[in-house]
Amino acid sequence: PIPVMHAFSHCVVPRPTDWPKHASLTGYWFMPPESNPLKQWHPSPELLKFLEAGPPPVYFGFGSMAGADPSKVTQVILSAIQKANRRAIVATGWGGVLPEICNDERIFALKSAPHEWLFPRVAAVVHHGGAGTTAAGLRAGCPTIVCPFGLDQPFWGNRIAKLGAGVSPISQKQLTASNLAAALESVTNMESFRSSAKAIAASIASEDGIANAIQTIEQVYESHQHQHFR
């Protein structure tokens, strides 16, 4: 059988008991500090000023998920922020949210920013539920609202809810200003969500997914070498 490594944390998804031996669970593969591109990235003065101007904002970003109607999603986000009376940073990404949302003084719009830098500075994260964004949010200890478009995103959203680190996912088809505002109030006001998210972050911090992956690769290599020369 071909060895398979799954790059997510066992505290987010425990290793299923029916997995075969050639399937391993390594933990997340976060970039080591010495090779991190954050060394070359610097936040704009405007972003820093916004972060310092009030309480931690909520992050909104749907990455590369543009969806069928970005203008509708943009309006839902704007209305939800107003209903919940929260400050927000909105990543416009690849077209999922339109830039004109920045007309509200409580909202800072940016194209993108490294999750590793930004997420520890926000009160909660709202995203599509991609595996990488989910990992970044949990690593930062952020209460989470997942608004999935499809693929594996509902799975990660349901795992977050199961772990108590966020509310049940709200699919894009069901997303409204009212249910998003209610979710925002829950994840920002209920301490249980933050406590659960922080506990998961502590567990993730104790793992070294890259080292585990390297060890697995070396074991496979040594096994094949042994079989070749036997």
Coordinates of N, CA and C in Angstrom, one line a residue:
P1 N 0.8 -1.2 0.0 CA 0.0 0.0 0.0 C 0.9 1.3 0.0
I2 N 0.4 2.3 -0.6 CA 1.1 3.6 -0.7 C 0.9 4.3 0.7
P3 N 2.0 4.7 1.4 CA 1.8 5.4 2.6 C 1.1 6.7 2.4
V4 N 0.2 7.1 3.3 CA -0.5 8.3 3.2 C -0.4 9.1 4.6
M5 N 0.0 10.4 4.4 CA 0.1 11.3 5.6 C -1.0 12.3 5.6
H6 N -1.7 12.4 6.7 CA -2.8 13.4 6.8 C -2.3 14.5 7.7
A7 N -2.3 15.7 7.1 CA -1.6 16.9 7.8 C -2.7 17.7 8.6
F8 N -3.3 17.1 9.6 CA -4.1 17.8 10.5 C -3.9 17.3 11.9
S9 N -4.4 18.0 12.9 CA -4.1 17.7 14.3 C -5.1 16.6 14.8
H10 N -4.6 15.7 15.6 CA -5.4 14.7 16.3 C -6.4 15.3 17.3
C11 N -6.1 16.5 17.8 CA -7.1 17.1 18.7 C -8.2 17.8 17.9
V12 N -8.1 17.9 16.6 CA -9.2 18.5 15.8 C -10.0 17.3 15.2
V13 N -9.3 16.3 14.7 CA -10.0 15.1 14.3 C -9.2 13.9 14.8
P14 N -9.7 13.2 15.8 CA -8.9 12.0 16.3 C -8.7 11.0 15.2
R15 N -7.6 10.2 15.2 CA -7.4 9.2 14.2 C -8.5 8.1 14.3
P16 N -9.2 7.9 13.2 CA -10.2 6.9 13.2 C -9.7 5.5 13.4
T17 N -10.4 4.7 14.2 CA -9.9 3.4 14.6 C -9.9 2.4 13.4
D18 N -10.6 2.7 12.4 CA -10.6 1.8 11.2 C -9.6 2.1 10.1
W19 N -8.7 3.1 10.4 CA -7.7 3.4 9.4 C -6.7 2.3 9.3
P20 N -6.2 2.1 8.1 CA -5.1 1.1 7.9 C -3.8 1.6 8.5
K21 N -2.8 0.7 8.7 CA -1.5 1.1 9.2 C -0.7 2.1 8.3
H22 N -1.0 2.0 7.0 CA -0.2 2.9 6.1 C -0.7 4.3 6.1
A23 N -1.8 4.6 6.8 CA -2.3 6.0 6.9 C -1.9 6.6 8.3
S24 N -1.2 7.7 8.3 CA -0.7 8.3 9.5 C -1.3 9.7 9.7
L25 N -1.3 10.1 10.9 CA -1.8 11.4 11.2 C -0.7 12.2 11.9
T26 N -0.2 13.2 11.1 CA 1.1 13.9 11.5 C 0.9 15.1 12.4
G27 N -0.2 15.8 12.3 CA -0.4 17.1 12.8 C -0.2 18.1 11.7
Y28 N -0.6 19.4 11.9 CA -0.5 20.4 10.9 C 1.0 20.7 10.5
W29 N 1.1 21.1 9.2 CA 2.5 21.4 8.7 C 2.6 22.9 8.7
F30 N 2.9 23.5 9.8 CA 3.1 25.0 9.8 C 4.6 25.3 9.5
M31 N 4.8 26.4 8.8 CA 6.1 26.7 8.3 C 7.0 27.1 9.5
P32 N 8.2 26.6 9.6 CA 9.1 26.9 10.7 C 9.5 28.4 10.7
P33 N 9.8 29.0 11.8 CA 10.1 30.4 11.9 C 11.2 30.9 11.0
E34 N 12.3 30.1 10.9 CA 13.4 30.5 10.1 C 13.2 30.6 8.6
S35 N 12.1 30.0 8.1 CA 11.8 30.1 6.7 C 10.5 30.7 6.4
N36 N 10.0 31.4 7.4 CA 8.6 32.0 7.3 C 8.6 33.3 6.5
P37 N 7.7 33.4 5.5 CA 7.7 34.6 4.7 C 7.2 35.8 5.4
L38 N 6.8 35.7 6.7 CA 6.4 36.8 7.5 C 7.6 37.8 7.7
K39 N 8.8 37.3 7.5 CA 10.0 38.2 7.7 C 10.0 39.2 6.6
Q40 N 9.3 38.9 5.5 CA 9.3 39.9 4.4 C 8.0 40.7 4.3
W41 N 7.0 40.4 5.2 CA 5.7 41.0 5.1 C 5.6 42.0 6.3
H42 N 5.1 43.2 6.0 CA 4.9 44.2 7.0 C 3.5 44.8 6.8
P43 N 2.7 44.9 8.0 CA 1.4 45.5 7.9 C 1.5 47.0 7.5
S44 N 0.4 47.4 6.8 CA 0.4 48.9 6.5 C 0.1 49.7 7.7
P45 N 0.6 51.0 7.7 CA 0.3 51.9 8.8 C -1.2 52.0 9.1
E46 N -2.0 51.9 8.0 CA -3.5 52.1 8.1 C -4.0 50.9 8.9
L47 N -3.5 49.7 8.6 CA -4.0 48.5 9.3 C -3.7 48.5 10.8
L48 N -2.4 48.9 11.1 CA -2.0 49.0 12.5 C -2.8 50.1 13.2
K49 N -3.1 51.2 12.6 CA -3.9 52.2 13.2 C -5.3 51.7 13.5
F50 N -5.9 51.0 12.6 CA -7.2 50.5 12.8 C -7.3 49.5 14.0
L51 N -6.3 48.6 14.0 CA -6.2 47.6 15.1 C -6.1 48.3 16.5
E52 N -5.4 49.4 16.5 CA -5.1 50.1 17.8 C -6.2 51.0 18.2
A53 N -7.2 51.3 17.2 CA -8.2 52.3 17.5 C -9.4 51.8 18.3
G54 N -9.4 50.6 18.6 CA -10.6 50.1 19.4 C -10.4 48.6 19.8
P55 N -11.4 48.0 20.3 CA -11.3 46.6 20.7 C -11.0 45.7 19.5
P56 N -10.5 44.5 19.7 CA -10.2 43.6 18.6 C -11.3 43.4 17.7
P57 N -11.1 43.5 16.4 CA -12.2 43.3 15.4 C -12.4 41.8 15.1
V58 N -13.5 41.6 14.4 CA -13.8 40.2 13.8 C -13.2 40.2 12.4
Y59 N -12.6 39.0 12.1 CA -12.1 38.9 10.7 C -13.1 38.2 9.8
F60 N -13.3 38.7 8.6 CA -14.1 38.0 7.6 C -13.2 37.8 6.4
G61 N -13.3 36.6 5.8 CA -12.6 36.3 4.6 C -12.9 34.9 4.1
F62 N -13.2 34.9 2.8 CA -13.6 33.6 2.1 C -12.6 33.2 1.1
G63 N -11.4 33.7 1.2 CA -10.3 33.2 0.4 C -10.6 33.3 -1.1
S64 N -10.4 32.1 -1.8 CA -10.6 32.1 -3.2 C -12.1 31.7 -3.6
M65 N -13.0 31.6 -2.6 CA -14.3 31.2 -2.8 C -15.1 32.5 -3.2
A66 N -15.3 32.7 -4.5 CA -16.0 33.9 -5.0 C -17.5 33.8 -4.8
G67 N -18.1 32.6 -5.0 CA -19.5 32.4 -4.9 C -20.3 32.9 -6.1
A68 N -21.5 32.7 -6.1 CA -22.4 33.1 -7.3 C -22.7 34.6 -7.2
D69 N -22.8 35.2 -6.0 CA -23.3 36.5 -5.9 C -22.4 37.3 -4.8
P70 N -21.2 37.7 -5.1 CA -20.4 38.4 -4.2 C -21.0 39.7 -3.6
S71 N -21.8 40.4 -4.4 CA -22.4 41.6 -3.9 C -23.4 41.3 -2.8
K72 N -24.2 40.2 -2.9 CA -25.1 39.8 -1.9 C -24.4 39.5 -0.6
V73 N -23.3 38.7 -0.7 CA -22.5 38.3 0.4 C -21.9 39.5 1.1
T74 N -21.4 40.5 0.3 CA -20.9 41.7 0.9 C -21.9 42.5 1.7
Q75 N -23.2 42.5 1.2 CA -24.2 43.3 1.9 C -24.6 42.5 3.1
V76 N -24.6 41.2 3.1 CA -25.0 40.4 4.3 C -23.9 40.7 5.4
I77 N -22.7 40.7 5.0 CA -21.6 40.9 6.0 C -21.7 42.3 6.6
L78 N -21.9 43.3 5.7 CA -22.1 44.7 6.2 C -23.2 44.8 7.2
S79 N -24.4 44.2 6.8 CA -25.6 44.3 7.7 C -25.4 43.6 9.0
A80 N -24.7 42.4 8.9 CA -24.5 41.7 10.2 C -23.5 42.4 11.1
I81 N -22.5 43.1 10.6 CA -21.6 43.8 11.4 C -22.3 45.0 12.1
Q82 N -23.2 45.6 11.3 CA -24.0 46.7 11.9 C -24.9 46.2 13.0
K83 N -25.6 45.1 12.7 CA -26.5 44.5 13.7 C -25.8 44.1 15.0
A84 N -24.7 43.5 14.8 CA -23.9 43.0 16.0 C -23.1 44.1 16.6
N85 N -23.0 45.3 16.0 CA -22.2 46.4 16.5 C -20.8 46.1 16.8
R86 N -20.1 45.4 15.8 CA -18.7 45.0 15.9 C -17.8 45.7 14.9
R87 N -16.6 45.9 15.3 CA -15.5 46.3 14.3 C -15.1 45.1 13.6
A88 N -14.7 45.3 12.3 CA -14.3 44.1 11.5 C -13.2 44.5 10.5
I89 N -12.4 43.4 10.2 CA -11.5 43.4 9.1 C -12.0 42.5 8.1
V90 N -12.1 42.9 6.9 CA -12.7 42.1 5.8 C -11.7 41.9 4.7
A91 N -11.3 40.7 4.5 CA -10.3 40.4 3.4 C -11.2 40.1 2.1
T92 N -10.9 41.0 1.1 CA -11.7 40.8 -0.1 C -11.3 39.6 -1.0
G93 N -10.1 39.1 -0.7 CA -9.6 37.9 -1.4 C -9.7 37.9 -2.9
W94 N -10.2 36.9 -3.5 CA -10.2 36.7 -4.9 C -11.6 37.0 -5.5
G95 N -12.4 37.9 -4.8 CA -13.7 38.3 -5.3 C -14.8 37.8 -4.5
G96 N -14.6 37.1 -3.4 CA -15.7 36.7 -2.6 C -16.4 37.8 -1.9
V97 N -15.7 38.9 -1.6 CA -16.3 40.1 -0.9 C -15.8 41.3 -1.7
L98 N -16.7 42.3 -2.0 CA -16.3 43.4 -2.8 C -15.7 44.5 -1.9
P99 N -14.7 45.2 -2.5 CA -14.0 46.2 -1.7 C -14.8 47.4 -1.2
E100 N -16.0 47.7 -1.8 CA -16.7 48.9 -1.4 C -17.3 48.8 0.1
I101 N -17.1 47.6 0.7 CA -17.5 47.4 2.1 C -16.8 48.4 3.0
C102 N -15.6 48.9 2.5 CA -14.8 49.7 3.4 C -15.4 51.1 3.6
N103 N -16.6 51.4 3.1 CA -17.2 52.8 3.3 C -17.6 53.0 4.8
D104 N -17.8 51.9 5.5 CA -18.1 52.0 6.9 C -16.9 52.2 7.8
E105 N -16.9 53.1 8.7 CA -15.6 53.4 9.5 C -15.3 52.3 10.4
R106 N -16.3 51.4 10.7 CA -16.0 50.3 11.6 C -15.4 49.1 10.9
I107 N -15.2 49.3 9.6 CA -14.7 48.1 8.8 C -13.4 48.5 8.1
F108 N -12.4 47.7 8.2 CA -11.2 47.9 7.4 C -11.1 46.8 6.3
A109 N -11.0 47.2 5.1 CA -10.9 46.2 4.0 C -9.5 46.1 3.5
L110 N -9.0 44.8 3.3 CA -7.7 44.6 2.8 C -7.8 43.4 1.8
K111 N -6.9 43.4 0.9 CA -6.9 42.3 0.0 C -6.5 41.0 0.6
S112 N -5.4 41.0 1.4 CA -5.0 39.8 2.1 C -4.0 40.2 3.2
A113 N -3.8 39.3 4.1 CA -2.8 39.4 5.2 C -2.5 38.0 5.7
P114 N -1.2 37.7 6.1 CA -0.9 36.4 6.6 C -1.8 36.1 7.9
H115 N -2.4 35.0 7.8 CA -3.3 34.5 8.9 C -2.5 34.4 10.2
E116 N -1.2 34.0 10.1 CA -0.4 33.8 11.3 C -0.2 35.1 12.0
W117 N -0.1 36.2 11.3 CA 0.1 37.5 11.9 C -1.3 38.1 12.4
L118 N -2.3 38.0 11.5 CA -3.5 38.7 11.8 C -4.4 38.0 12.8
F119 N -4.6 36.7 12.7 CA -5.6 36.0 13.6 C -5.3 36.2 15.1
P120 N -4.1 36.2 15.6 CA -3.9 36.5 17.0 C -4.4 37.8 17.5
R121 N -4.7 38.7 16.5 CA -5.0 40.1 16.9 C -6.5 40.4 16.7
V122 N -7.3 39.3 16.4 CA -8.8 39.5 16.2 C -9.6 38.8 17.3
A123 N -10.8 39.2 17.4 CA -11.7 38.6 18.5 C -12.3 37.2 18.0
A124 N -12.5 37.1 16.7 CA -13.1 35.9 16.1 C -12.8 35.9 14.6
V125 N -13.0 34.7 14.0 CA -12.8 34.6 12.6 C -14.1 34.1 11.9
V126 N -14.4 34.6 10.8 CA -15.5 34.1 9.9 C -14.9 33.8 8.6
H127 N -15.0 32.5 8.2 CA -14.4 32.1 6.9 C -15.2 31.0 6.3
H128 N -14.7 30.5 5.1 CA -15.3 29.5 4.3 C -15.1 28.1 4.9
G129 N -14.2 27.9 5.7 CA -13.9 26.5 6.3 C -13.0 25.7 5.5
G130 N -12.1 26.4 4.7 CA -11.0 25.6 4.1 C -10.1 25.0 5.2
A131 N -9.4 23.9 4.8 CA -8.6 23.2 5.8 C -7.5 24.1 6.3
G132 N -6.8 24.9 5.5 CA -5.8 25.8 5.9 C -6.2 26.9 6.8
T133 N -7.3 27.6 6.4 CA -7.8 28.7 7.2 C -8.3 28.2 8.5
T134 N -9.0 27.0 8.5 CA -9.4 26.4 9.8 C -8.3 26.2 10.7
A135 N -7.2 25.6 10.2 CA -6.0 25.4 11.0 C -5.4 26.6 11.6
A136 N -5.4 27.7 10.7 CA -4.8 29.0 11.2 C -5.7 29.6 12.3
G137 N -7.0 29.5 12.2 CA -7.9 30.0 13.2 C -7.8 29.3 14.5
L138 N -7.7 28.0 14.4 CA -7.6 27.2 15.6 C -6.2 27.4 16.3
R139 N -5.2 27.5 15.5 CA -3.8 27.7 16.0 C -3.8 29.0 16.8
A140 N -4.5 30.0 16.3 CA -4.5 31.3 17.0 C -5.5 31.4 18.2
G141 N -6.3 30.3 18.4 CA -7.2 30.3 19.5 C -8.4 31.1 19.3
C142 N -8.8 31.3 18.0 CA -9.9 32.1 17.6 C -11.3 31.4 17.6
P143 N -12.3 31.9 18.3 CA -13.6 31.4 18.1 C -14.0 31.6 16.6
T144 N -14.8 30.7 16.1 CA -14.9 30.6 14.6 C -16.3 30.4 14.2
I145 N -16.7 31.1 13.1 CA -17.9 30.9 12.3 C -17.5 30.5 10.9
V146 N -18.0 29.3 10.6 CA -17.7 28.8 9.2 C -18.9 28.9 8.4
C147 N -18.7 29.5 7.2 CA -19.8 29.7 6.2 C -19.4 29.0 4.9
P148 N -19.6 27.7 4.9 CA -19.1 26.9 3.8 C -19.8 27.0 2.5
F149 N -19.0 26.9 1.4 CA -19.5 26.9 0.0 C -19.7 25.4 -0.4
G150 N -18.8 24.5 0.0 CA -18.9 23.1 -0.4 C -17.7 22.4 -0.1
L151 N -17.4 21.3 -0.9 CA -16.3 20.5 -0.7 C -16.1 20.0 0.7
D152 N -14.9 20.1 1.3 CA -14.7 19.6 2.6 C -15.1 20.6 3.7
Q153 N -15.5 21.8 3.3 CA -15.7 22.9 4.2 C -16.8 22.6 5.3
P154 N -17.9 22.0 4.9 CA -18.9 21.7 6.0 C -18.3 20.8 7.0
F155 N -17.4 19.9 6.6 CA -16.8 18.9 7.6 C -16.0 19.7 8.6
W156 N -15.2 20.6 8.2 CA -14.4 21.4 9.1 C -15.2 22.3 10.0
G157 N -16.3 22.8 9.4 CA -17.2 23.7 10.2 C -17.9 22.9 11.3
N158 N -18.3 21.6 11.0 CA -18.9 20.8 12.0 C -18.0 20.3 13.1
R159 N -16.7 20.1 12.7 CA -15.7 19.7 13.7 C -15.5 20.9 14.7
I160 N -15.4 22.1 14.2 CA -15.2 23.3 15.0 C -16.4 23.4 16.0
A161 N -17.6 23.2 15.5 CA -18.8 23.2 16.4 C -18.8 22.1 17.4
K162 N -18.4 20.9 17.0 CA -18.3 19.7 17.9 C -17.3 20.0 19.0
L163 N -16.2 20.6 18.7 CA -15.2 20.9 19.7 C -15.5 22.1 20.6
G164 N -16.6 22.8 20.3 CA -17.0 23.9 21.1 C -16.2 25.2 20.8
A165 N -15.5 25.2 19.7 CA -14.7 26.4 19.4 C -15.5 27.4 18.5
G166 N -16.7 27.1 18.2 CA -17.5 28.0 17.3 C -18.9 27.4 17.2
V167 N -19.8 28.2 16.5 CA -21.1 27.8 16.3 C -21.2 26.8 15.2
S168 N -22.4 26.2 15.0 CA -22.6 25.3 13.9 C -22.5 26.1 12.6
P169 N -21.9 25.5 11.5 CA -21.7 26.2 10.3 C -23.0 26.7 9.7
I170 N -22.8 27.9 9.0 CA -24.0 28.5 8.3 C -23.6 28.4 6.8
S171 N -24.3 27.6 6.0 CA -24.0 27.5 4.6 C -24.2 28.8 3.9
Q172 N -23.5 29.0 2.8 CA -23.7 30.2 2.0 C -25.2 30.4 1.5
K173 N -25.8 29.3 1.3 CA -27.2 29.3 0.8 C -28.2 29.8 1.9
Q174 N -27.8 29.5 3.2 CA -28.6 29.9 4.3 C -28.2 31.2 5.0
L175 N -27.1 31.8 4.5 CA -26.5 32.9 5.2 C -27.4 34.2 5.0
T176 N -27.7 34.8 6.2 CA -28.5 36.0 6.2 C -27.8 37.0 7.2
A177 N -28.2 38.2 7.1 CA -27.6 39.2 8.1 C -28.0 38.9 9.5
S178 N -29.2 38.3 9.7 CA -29.7 38.0 11.0 C -29.0 36.8 11.7
N179 N -28.9 35.7 10.9 CA -28.2 34.6 11.5 C -26.7 34.8 11.7
L180 N -26.1 35.6 10.8 CA -24.7 35.9 10.9 C -24.5 36.8 12.1
A181 N -25.4 37.8 12.3 CA -25.2 38.7 13.4 C -25.4 37.9 14.7
A182 N -26.3 37.0 14.8 CA -26.6 36.2 16.0 C -25.3 35.3 16.3
A183 N -24.7 34.8 15.3 CA -23.5 34.0 15.4 C -22.4 34.8 15.9
L184 N -22.3 36.0 15.4 CA -21.2 37.0 15.8 C -21.4 37.3 17.3
E185 N -22.6 37.6 17.7 CA -22.8 37.9 19.1 C -22.4 36.7 20.0
S186 N -22.7 35.5 19.6 CA -22.4 34.3 20.4 C -20.9 34.1 20.5
V187 N -20.2 34.1 19.4 CA -18.8 33.8 19.5 C -17.9 34.9 20.2
T188 N -18.5 36.1 20.1 CA -17.7 37.2 20.8 C -18.1 37.5 22.2
N189 N -19.3 37.0 22.6 CA -19.7 37.3 24.0 C -19.7 36.1 24.9
M190 N -19.7 34.9 24.4 CA -19.7 33.7 25.2 C -18.3 33.2 25.4
E191 N -17.9 33.2 26.7 CA -16.5 32.8 27.0 C -16.2 31.4 26.7
S192 N -17.2 30.5 26.7 CA -17.0 29.1 26.4 C -16.4 28.8 25.1
F193 N -16.7 29.6 24.1 CA -16.2 29.5 22.7 C -14.7 29.8 22.8
R194 N -14.3 30.9 23.4 CA -12.9 31.3 23.5 C -12.1 30.3 24.3
S195 N -12.7 29.8 25.4 CA -11.9 28.9 26.2 C -11.6 27.6 25.5
S196 N -12.6 27.1 24.7 CA -12.4 25.9 23.9 C -11.4 26.1 22.8
A197 N -11.5 27.3 22.2 CA -10.5 27.6 21.1 C -9.1 27.7 21.7
K198 N -8.9 28.3 22.8 CA -7.6 28.4 23.4 C -7.1 27.1 23.8
A199 N -7.9 26.2 24.3 CA -7.4 24.9 24.7 C -7.0 24.1 23.5
I200 N -7.7 24.2 22.4 CA -7.3 23.5 21.1 C -5.9 24.1 20.7
A201 N -5.8 25.5 20.7 CA -4.6 26.1 20.3 C -3.4 25.6 21.1
A202 N -3.6 25.4 22.4 CA -2.5 24.9 23.3 C -2.1 23.5 22.8
S203 N -3.0 22.7 22.5 CA -2.7 21.3 22.0 C -2.0 21.3 20.7
I204 N -2.5 22.2 19.8 CA -1.8 22.3 18.5 C -0.4 22.7 18.6
A205 N -0.1 23.7 19.6 CA 1.2 24.2 19.8 C 2.2 23.2 20.3
S206 N 1.7 22.1 20.9 CA 2.6 21.1 21.4 C 3.0 20.1 20.4
E207 N 2.4 20.2 19.2 CA 2.7 19.2 18.1 C 3.7 19.8 17.2
D208 N 4.4 18.9 16.5 CA 5.3 19.3 15.4 C 5.0 18.4 14.2
G209 N 4.1 18.9 13.4 CA 3.6 18.1 12.3 C 4.7 17.8 11.2
I210 N 5.5 18.8 11.0 CA 6.6 18.7 10.0 C 7.6 17.6 10.4
A211 N 8.0 17.7 11.7 CA 8.9 16.7 12.2 C 8.3 15.3 12.2
N212 N 7.0 15.2 12.5 CA 6.4 13.9 12.4 C 6.3 13.4 10.9
A213 N 6.1 14.3 10.0 CA 6.0 13.9 8.6 C 7.4 13.4 8.1
I214 N 8.4 14.2 8.5 CA 9.8 13.8 8.1 C 10.1 12.4 8.7
Q215 N 9.7 12.1 9.9 CA 10.0 10.8 10.5 C 9.3 9.7 9.8
T216 N 8.1 10.0 9.4 CA 7.3 9.0 8.6 C 8.0 8.7 7.3
I217 N 8.4 9.8 6.6 CA 9.1 9.6 5.3 C 10.4 8.8 5.4
E218 N 11.1 9.1 6.5 CA 12.4 8.4 6.7 C 12.1 6.9 7.0
Q219 N 11.1 6.6 7.8 CA 10.7 5.3 8.1 C 10.4 4.5 6.8
V220 N 9.6 5.1 5.9 CA 9.2 4.5 4.7 C 10.4 4.3 3.8
Y221 N 11.3 5.2 3.8 CA 12.5 5.1 3.0 C 13.4 4.0 3.5
E222 N 13.6 3.9 4.8 CA 14.4 2.9 5.4 C 13.8 1.5 5.1
S223 N 12.5 1.4 5.2 CA 11.8 0.1 5.0 C 12.0 -0.3 3.5
H224 N 11.9 0.6 2.6 CA 12.1 0.2 1.2 C 13.6 -0.1 0.9
Q225 N 14.5 0.6 1.5 CA 15.9 0.3 1.3 C 16.2 -1.2 1.9
H226 N 15.6 -1.5 3.0 CA 15.8 -2.8 3.6 C 15.3 -3.9 2.7
Q227 N 14.1 -3.7 2.1 CA 13.5 -4.6 1.2 C 14.3 -4.8 0.0
H228 N 14.9 -3.7 -0.5 CA 15.6 -3.7 -1.8 C 16.9 -4.5 -1.6
F229 N 17.6 -4.4 -0.5 CA 18.9 -5.0 -0.3 C 18.8 -6.4 0.4
R230 N 17.6 -6.8 0.7 CA 17.4 -8.0 1.4 C 17.7 -9.2 0.5

